[in-house]
Amino acid sequence: MRFALVIFETDESRRRIQADRAAYRKEYEGWIGGLSAAGKLVGGEALETERVRPATVRTAADGTPVVTDGPAHAGEETLGGWFVIEVADREEALEVARSLPTPETVEIRPVLESA
């Protein structure tokens, strides 16, 4: 089964990145390398979270698109990226998410299988 691991940066992960970006990246890349070596990593992308603010487009009741400067859901956590993994089941996806060595929040979502 394929699962998306949706990564949300937290105040703590941002502090660690700013304190020592190289060490943080090495720790993160080690985790990604392990997933890849195990044949579980399908793909993924990191999002720019420091230099350019996100924007949100919502459709108003009258059908008009409304643009807001900022994320869809403001708060401590910031959408930072995602990985797609191939594992046996949800329990294994949770195991992979729990193994992330850095303090981001990880949301696990099954990928919809198309016919």
Coordinates of C-alpha atoms in Angstrom, one line a residue:
M1 CA 0.0 0.0 0.0
R2 CA 1.1 3.5 -0.7
F3 CA 0.8 6.2 2.0
A4 CA 1.6 9.9 2.0
L5 CA 3.6 11.1 5.0
V6 CA 2.7 14.8 5.1
I7 CA 5.3 16.7 7.0
F8 CA 4.5 19.8 9.2
E9 CA 7.3 21.9 10.5
T10 CA 6.9 22.9 14.2
D11 CA 8.4 25.7 16.2
E12 CA 10.9 23.1 17.6
S13 CA 12.0 21.8 14.2
R14 CA 12.4 25.4 12.9
R15 CA 14.6 26.2 16.0
R16 CA 16.8 23.2 15.2
I17 CA 17.1 24.1 11.5
Q18 CA 18.1 27.6 12.4
A19 CA 20.6 26.5 15.0
D20 CA 22.5 24.0 12.8
R21 CA 21.1 23.6 9.3
A22 CA 23.8 21.2 8.1
A23 CA 23.4 18.8 11.1
Y24 CA 19.7 18.9 10.8
R25 CA 19.8 18.1 7.0
K26 CA 22.3 15.3 7.6
E27 CA 19.9 13.7 10.2
Y28 CA 16.9 14.1 7.9
E29 CA 18.8 12.8 4.8
G30 CA 20.0 9.8 6.7
W31 CA 16.3 8.9 7.5
I32 CA 15.4 9.4 3.8
G33 CA 18.4 7.3 2.7
G34 CA 17.3 4.5 5.0
L35 CA 13.8 4.5 3.5
S36 CA 15.2 4.5 0.0
A37 CA 17.7 1.6 0.7
A38 CA 14.8 -0.4 2.2
G39 CA 12.8 0.1 -1.1
K40 CA 10.0 1.9 0.7
L41 CA 10.5 5.5 -0.6
V42 CA 8.4 6.2 -3.7
G43 CA 9.0 10.0 -3.8
G44 CA 8.5 13.3 -2.1
E45 CA 9.1 17.0 -2.2
A46 CA 10.0 19.6 0.3
L47 CA 8.2 23.0 0.2
E48 CA 9.8 26.4 0.6
T49 CA 8.9 27.6 4.0
E50 CA 11.3 30.4 4.8
R51 CA 11.5 33.0 2.0
V52 CA 8.2 33.2 0.2
R53 CA 4.8 33.2 2.1
P54 CA 2.1 30.9 0.9
A55 CA -1.2 32.1 -0.4
T56 CA -4.6 30.5 -0.2
V57 CA -7.5 30.6 -2.7
R58 CA -11.0 29.8 -1.5
T59 CA -14.2 30.0 -3.4
A60 CA -16.8 32.2 -1.7
A61 CA -20.5 31.3 -1.6
D62 CA -21.2 33.3 -4.7
G63 CA -18.5 31.3 -6.6
T64 CA -15.9 34.1 -6.6
P65 CA -12.3 33.1 -5.8
V66 CA -10.9 34.9 -2.8
V67 CA -7.1 35.1 -2.3
T68 CA -5.7 35.3 1.3
D69 CA -2.0 35.9 2.0
G70 CA -0.9 33.1 4.2
P71 CA -1.5 29.3 4.7
A72 CA -4.9 27.7 4.6
H73 CA -4.7 26.9 8.3
A74 CA -2.6 29.2 10.3
G75 CA -0.9 28.0 13.5
E76 CA 2.4 26.7 14.9
E77 CA 2.7 24.0 12.3
T78 CA 3.6 24.8 8.7
L79 CA 3.2 22.4 5.8
G80 CA 6.8 21.5 4.9
G81 CA 6.5 18.7 2.3
W82 CA 5.6 15.1 1.9
F83 CA 6.9 11.7 1.1
V84 CA 5.1 8.8 -0.6
I85 CA 6.1 5.4 0.8
E86 CA 5.2 1.8 -0.3
V87 CA 4.6 -0.4 2.7
A88 CA 2.6 -3.5 3.7
D89 CA -0.1 -1.7 5.7
R90 CA -1.1 1.3 7.9
E91 CA 0.8 -0.1 10.8
E92 CA 4.0 -0.1 8.9
A93 CA 3.3 3.4 7.7
L94 CA 2.9 4.5 11.3
E95 CA 6.2 2.7 12.2
V96 CA 8.0 4.6 9.4
A97 CA 6.5 7.9 10.6
R98 CA 7.5 7.2 14.2
S99 CA 11.1 6.6 13.0
L100 CA 11.5 10.2 11.7
P101 CA 14.4 11.5 13.9
T102 CA 13.4 15.2 13.7
P103 CA 10.6 16.9 15.6
E104 CA 8.1 17.5 12.8
T105 CA 4.5 16.4 12.9
V106 CA 3.7 13.7 10.4
E107 CA 0.2 13.1 9.1
I108 CA -0.2 9.6 7.5
R109 CA -2.7 9.4 4.6
P110 CA -3.4 6.4 2.4
V111 CA -2.9 7.2 -1.3
L112 CA -6.1 6.6 -3.3
E113 CA -5.5 3.7 -5.6
S114 CA -7.0 4.3 -9.1
A115 CA -8.7 1.6 -11.1

